[in-house]
Amino acid sequence: MNICAVICEFNPFHNGHAYLLERAKQLSNCDAVMCIMSGDFTQRGEPAIVDKFTRAKMAILNGADIVVQMPTYFASTNAEIYATTGVKIASSFPNVTHICFGSESGDITTIKELATLLATEPECFKRQIRKNLNDGYSLGISKLRAISDVIDNGKVIFSNPIEAKKLLDQPNNILAVEYVKALISLKSHIVPLTIRLLTRGSKEREISNATSIRKSIYQSKYIYKIHKFLPPLAYDALAETLSKCSVPDLKKFGMLALYKLSTTNINALQQCFDVCEGIENRLVQLARENVDFDNFVESASSKRFSINRIKRIILNCMLDIRDEFVKQIYALDYLPYIKVLAIRDKSNILANIKNCHSVVIMRKQDVIVAKKDEFARVLMYTEDRANALYSLLLDITKEQRQDFNDVSDVYKKPIIDKH
């Protein structure tokens, strides 16, 4: 059995995601699709609209054969680490032959060429990046400007230079390039494929992006307004979860963040991932001055620290995600364990993932084996902290909260769909 991997958040799963899974299977000609999905917090540094098990179920009901989790330690980081982690998880399974991702461009040739440039970083390119950083630009903008410079000066040749210059202007293109760059760096056997993302007005199906869908859910208690943008089974799963609990309370999340930052020792904050250049002092000062989280984030952002980067740093501080452990992803060939969130029982995929280089967690016994690794324990304890934080944001009963917190997160059994 050949498997195609899809790295995702599904926040929430919508028609565009269903199209991606369909096309991934068609283009790769694989027998099954494996989704590598973030947990209860996303790459934006925000709580997901519904919990990871619900989102995994939505995927299984709409074409995925198995959903495994990207550990929280790496899911709320920058694009490079997020992509590297996803690719290393995919590479853990010998049967994964392809990886498919959506992009605004849909141009796999240019994506590969740009990924090669970023993976090899010739001296002329690195020199231009350093100059842009010294001028006060963020790393992302510095790379973008350096790409234009080396193309305009004929130092690097692209088959489509106009497309290459604008590729990193859009978020899914950035991730696409990082996925391929990670494959190159790891000398992986996995073949990359990209699908141009469907946009609003598409003839294929009703499309709205995840950001707009989340906004609509937060603004109105009548989620029926967004039903046409989700496959029916995904909509039903979402509605069932939201009938039992609220969406995460973002105001409460903001107040908890302000409390954490205004009371934590500066030295402790300095140990958290991506805390650098004295940003910890600015965050503490602004947290003590602000009562509105959005104003706080906007005040903390700058050319060097985008709003999304600030949000990721805040979440890292809240969950005590340490720089030293995040950077271990570069030294690891494979993660110590991979947690299965959901699986389609009749897909026969379980028999084809037994040769995984990591411990695949399906049962309590698997957790015991995985916990023999010290780094695995670090990742697991962070999942428990993330679980506890996420449950605090939900309007749920005492019994439901106990269900969230009484059992260590990695012990929870995956959803098994019998269809």
mmCIF file with all atom_site columns, N, CA and C in Angstrom, residues 230-260:
data_model
loop_
_atom_site.group_PDB
_atom_site.id
_atom_site.type_symbol
_atom_site.label_atom_id
_atom_site.label_alt_id
_atom_site.label_comp_id
_atom_site.label_asym_id
_atom_site.label_entity_id
_atom_site.label_seq_id
_atom_site.pdbx_PDB_ins_code
_atom_site.Cartn_x
_atom_site.Cartn_y
_atom_site.Cartn_z
_atom_site.occupancy
_atom_site.B_iso_or_equiv
_atom_site.pdbx_formal_charge
_atom_site.auth_seq_id
_atom_site.auth_comp_id
_atom_site.auth_asym_id
_atom_site.auth_atom_id
_atom_site.pdbx_PDB_model_num
ATOM 1  N N  . LEU A 1 230 ? -19.046 23.552 4.014  1.00 0.00 ? 230 LEU A N  1
ATOM 2  C CA . LEU A 1 230 ? -18.494 22.323 4.591  1.00 0.00 ? 230 LEU A CA 1
ATOM 3  C C  . LEU A 1 230 ? -19.179 21.109 3.970  1.00 0.00 ? 230 LEU A C  1
ATOM 4  N N  . PRO A 1 231 ? -18.450 20.014 3.768  1.00 0.00 ? 231 PRO A N  1
ATOM 5  C CA . PRO A 1 231 ? -19.117 18.774 3.364  1.00 0.00 ? 231 PRO A CA 1
ATOM 6  C C  . PRO A 1 231 ? -20.145 18.392 4.434  1.00 0.00 ? 231 PRO A C  1
ATOM 7  N N  . PRO A 1 232 ? -21.281 17.775 4.047  1.00 0.00 ? 232 PRO A N  1
ATOM 8  C CA . PRO A 1 232 ? -22.351 17.470 5.014  1.00 0.00 ? 232 PRO A CA 1
ATOM 9  C C  . PRO A 1 232 ? -21.883 16.720 6.259  1.00 0.00 ? 232 PRO A C  1
ATOM 10 N N  . LEU A 1 233 ? -21.057 15.676 6.084  1.00 0.00 ? 233 LEU A N  1
ATOM 11 C CA . LEU A 1 233 ? -20.620 14.899 7.256  1.00 0.00 ? 233 LEU A CA 1
ATOM 12 C C  . LEU A 1 233 ? -19.697 15.702 8.162  1.00 0.00 ? 233 LEU A C  1
ATOM 13 N N  . ALA A 1 234 ? -18.878 16.576 7.574  1.00 0.00 ? 234 ALA A N  1
ATOM 14 C CA . ALA A 1 234 ? -18.003 17.441 8.372  1.00 0.00 ? 234 ALA A CA 1
ATOM 15 C C  . ALA A 1 234 ? -18.841 18.453 9.144  1.00 0.00 ? 234 ALA A C  1
ATOM 16 N N  . TYR A 1 235 ? -19.858 19.001 8.480  1.00 0.00 ? 235 TYR A N  1
ATOM 17 C CA . TYR A 1 235 ? -20.747 19.961 9.142  1.00 0.00 ? 235 TYR A CA 1
ATOM 18 C C  . TYR A 1 235 ? -21.449 19.301 10.331 1.00 0.00 ? 235 TYR A C  1
ATOM 19 N N  . ASP A 1 236 ? -21.933 18.073 10.135 1.00 0.00 ? 236 ASP A N  1
ATOM 20 C CA . ASP A 1 236 ? -22.630 17.368 11.219 1.00 0.00 ? 236 ASP A CA 1
ATOM 21 C C  . ASP A 1 236 ? -21.709 17.136 12.414 1.00 0.00 ? 236 ASP A C  1
ATOM 22 N N  . ALA A 1 237 ? -20.455 16.757 12.142 1.00 0.00 ? 237 ALA A N  1
ATOM 23 C CA . ALA A 1 237 ? -19.497 16.527 13.235 1.00 0.00 ? 237 ALA A CA 1
ATOM 24 C C  . ALA A 1 237 ? -19.200 17.815 13.985 1.00 0.00 ? 237 ALA A C  1
ATOM 25 N N  . LEU A 1 238 ? -19.046 18.914 13.241 1.00 0.00 ? 238 LEU A N  1
ATOM 26 C CA . LEU A 1 238 ? -18.806 20.218 13.861 1.00 0.00 ? 238 LEU A CA 1
ATOM 27 C C  . LEU A 1 238 ? -20.004 20.634 14.706 1.00 0.00 ? 238 LEU A C  1
ATOM 28 N N  . ALA A 1 239 ? -21.201 20.495 14.138 1.00 0.00 ? 239 ALA A N  1
ATOM 29 C CA . ALA A 1 239 ? -22.408 20.892 14.850 1.00 0.00 ? 239 ALA A CA 1
ATOM 30 C C  . ALA A 1 239 ? -22.603 20.075 16.123 1.00 0.00 ? 239 ALA A C  1
ATOM 31 N N  . GLU A 1 240 ? -22.284 18.781 16.050 1.00 0.00 ? 240 GLU A N  1
ATOM 32 C CA . GLU A 1 240 ? -22.432 17.923 17.227 1.00 0.00 ? 240 GLU A CA 1
ATOM 33 C C  . GLU A 1 240 ? -21.527 18.381 18.363 1.00 0.00 ? 240 GLU A C  1
ATOM 34 N N  . THR A 1 241 ? -20.280 18.703 18.045 1.00 0.00 ? 241 THR A N  1
ATOM 35 C CA . THR A 1 241 ? -19.352 19.170 19.080 1.00 0.00 ? 241 THR A CA 1
ATOM 36 C C  . THR A 1 241 ? -19.799 20.508 19.654 1.00 0.00 ? 241 THR A C  1
ATOM 37 N N  . LEU A 1 242 ? -20.191 21.431 18.780 1.00 0.00 ? 242 LEU A N  1
ATOM 38 C CA . LEU A 1 242 ? -20.578 22.766 19.257 1.00 0.00 ? 242 LEU A CA 1
ATOM 39 C C  . LEU A 1 242 ? -21.901 22.750 20.015 1.00 0.00 ? 242 LEU A C  1
ATOM 40 N N  . SER A 1 243 ? -22.688 21.686 19.856 1.00 0.00 ? 243 SER A N  1
ATOM 41 C CA . SER A 1 243 ? -23.926 21.573 20.631 1.00 0.00 ? 243 SER A CA 1
ATOM 42 C C  . SER A 1 243 ? -23.629 21.171 22.078 1.00 0.00 ? 243 SER A C  1
ATOM 43 N N  . LYS A 1 244 ? -22.433 20.608 22.293 1.00 0.00 ? 244 LYS A N  1
ATOM 44 C CA . LYS A 1 244 ? -22.042 20.148 23.628 1.00 0.00 ? 244 LYS A CA 1
ATOM 45 C C  . LYS A 1 244 ? -21.158 21.143 24.357 1.00 0.00 ? 244 LYS A C  1
ATOM 46 N N  . CYS A 1 245 ? -20.456 21.974 23.618 1.00 0.00 ? 245 CYS A N  1
ATOM 47 C CA . CYS A 1 245 ? -19.581 22.962 24.270 1.00 0.00 ? 245 CYS A CA 1
ATOM 48 C C  . CYS A 1 245 ? -19.438 24.177 23.363 1.00 0.00 ? 245 CYS A C  1
ATOM 49 N N  . SER A 1 246 ? -18.908 25.224 23.914 1.00 0.00 ? 246 SER A N  1
ATOM 50 C CA . SER A 1 246 ? -18.721 26.459 23.158 1.00 0.00 ? 246 SER A CA 1
ATOM 51 C C  . SER A 1 246 ? -17.477 26.378 22.295 1.00 0.00 ? 246 SER A C  1
ATOM 52 N N  . VAL A 1 247 ? -17.339 27.371 21.430 1.00 0.00 ? 247 VAL A N  1
ATOM 53 C CA . VAL A 1 247 ? -16.034 27.570 20.790 1.00 0.00 ? 247 VAL A CA 1
ATOM 54 C C  . VAL A 1 247 ? -15.096 28.134 21.853 1.00 0.00 ? 247 VAL A C  1
ATOM 55 N N  . PRO A 1 248 ? -13.785 28.039 21.665 1.00 0.00 ? 248 PRO A N  1
ATOM 56 C CA . PRO A 1 248 ? -12.856 28.602 22.658 1.00 0.00 ? 248 PRO A CA 1
ATOM 57 C C  . PRO A 1 248 ? -13.108 30.092 22.887 1.00 0.00 ? 248 PRO A C  1
ATOM 58 N N  . ASP A 1 249 ? -13.064 30.491 24.133 1.00 0.00 ? 249 ASP A N  1
ATOM 59 C CA . ASP A 1 249 ? -13.285 31.892 24.512 1.00 0.00 ? 249 ASP A CA 1
ATOM 60 C C  . ASP A 1 249 ? -11.981 32.664 24.296 1.00 0.00 ? 249 ASP A C  1
ATOM 61 N N  . LEU A 1 250 ? -11.912 33.434 23.209 1.00 0.00 ? 250 LEU A N  1
ATOM 62 C CA . LEU A 1 250 ? -10.683 34.140 22.876 1.00 0.00 ? 250 LEU A CA 1
ATOM 63 C C  . LEU A 1 250 ? -10.389 35.269 23.860 1.00 0.00 ? 250 LEU A C  1
ATOM 64 N N  . LYS A 1 251 ? -11.430 35.855 24.444 1.00 0.00 ? 251 LYS A N  1
ATOM 65 C CA . LYS A 1 251 ? -11.204 36.895 25.447 1.00 0.00 ? 251 LYS A CA 1
ATOM 66 C C  . LYS A 1 251 ? -10.539 36.298 26.685 1.00 0.00 ? 251 LYS A C  1
ATOM 67 N N  . LYS A 1 252 ? -11.015 35.137 27.097 1.00 0.00 ? 252 LYS A N  1
ATOM 68 C CA . LYS A 1 252 ? -10.407 34.453 28.245 1.00 0.00 ? 252 LYS A CA 1
ATOM 69 C C  . LYS A 1 252 ? -8.966  34.060 27.923 1.00 0.00 ? 252 LYS A C  1
ATOM 70 N N  . PHE A 1 253 ? -8.751  33.575 26.704 1.00 0.00 ? 253 PHE A N  1
ATOM 71 C CA . PHE A 1 253 ? -7.394  33.220 26.277 1.00 0.00 ? 253 PHE A CA 1
ATOM 72 C C  . PHE A 1 253 ? -6.471  34.431 26.379 1.00 0.00 ? 253 PHE A C  1
ATOM 73 N N  . GLY A 1 254 ? -6.958  35.586 25.924 1.00 0.00 ? 254 GLY A N  1
ATOM 74 C CA . GLY A 1 254 ? -6.157  36.803 25.992 1.00 0.00 ? 254 GLY A CA 1
ATOM 75 C C  . GLY A 1 254 ? -5.839  37.218 27.415 1.00 0.00 ? 254 GLY A C  1
ATOM 76 N N  . MET A 1 255 ? -6.812  37.104 28.316 1.00 0.00 ? 255 MET A N  1
ATOM 77 C CA . MET A 1 255 ? -6.585  37.481 29.716 1.00 0.00 ? 255 MET A CA 1
ATOM 78 C C  . MET A 1 255 ? -5.588  36.530 30.383 1.00 0.00 ? 255 MET A C  1
ATOM 79 N N  . LEU A 1 256 ? -5.686  35.231 30.068 1.00 0.00 ? 256 LEU A N  1
ATOM 80 C CA . LEU A 1 256 ? -4.717  34.281 30.609 1.00 0.00 ? 256 LEU A CA 1
ATOM 81 C C  . LEU A 1 256 ? -3.312  34.569 30.099 1.00 0.00 ? 256 LEU A C  1
ATOM 82 N N  . ALA A 1 257 ? -3.227  34.977 28.841 1.00 0.00 ? 257 ALA A N  1
ATOM 83 C CA . ALA A 1 257 ? -1.927  35.312 28.258 1.00 0.00 ? 257 ALA A CA 1
ATOM 84 C C  . ALA A 1 257 ? -1.332  36.540 28.944 1.00 0.00 ? 257 ALA A C  1
ATOM 85 N N  . LEU A 1 258 ? -2.160  37.568 29.145 1.00 0.00 ? 258 LEU A N  1
ATOM 86 C CA . LEU A 1 258 ? -1.676  38.784 29.806 1.00 0.00 ? 258 LEU A CA 1
ATOM 87 C C  . LEU A 1 258 ? -1.221  38.485 31.235 1.00 0.00 ? 258 LEU A C  1
ATOM 88 N N  . TYR A 1 259 ? -1.986  37.628 31.924 1.00 0.00 ? 259 TYR A N  1
ATOM 89 C CA . TYR A 1 259 ? -1.590  37.248 33.289 1.00 0.00 ? 259 TYR A CA 1
ATOM 90 C C  . TYR A 1 259 ? -0.243  36.537 33.272 1.00 0.00 ? 259 TYR A C  1
ATOM 91 N N  . LYS A 1 260 ? -0.111  35.559 32.375 1.00 0.00 ? 260 LYS A N  1
ATOM 92 C CA . LYS A 1 260 ? 1.126   34.783 32.303 1.00 0.00 ? 260 LYS A CA 1
ATOM 93 C C  . LYS A 1 260 ? 2.331   35.678 32.040 1.00 0.00 ? 260 LYS A C  1
#
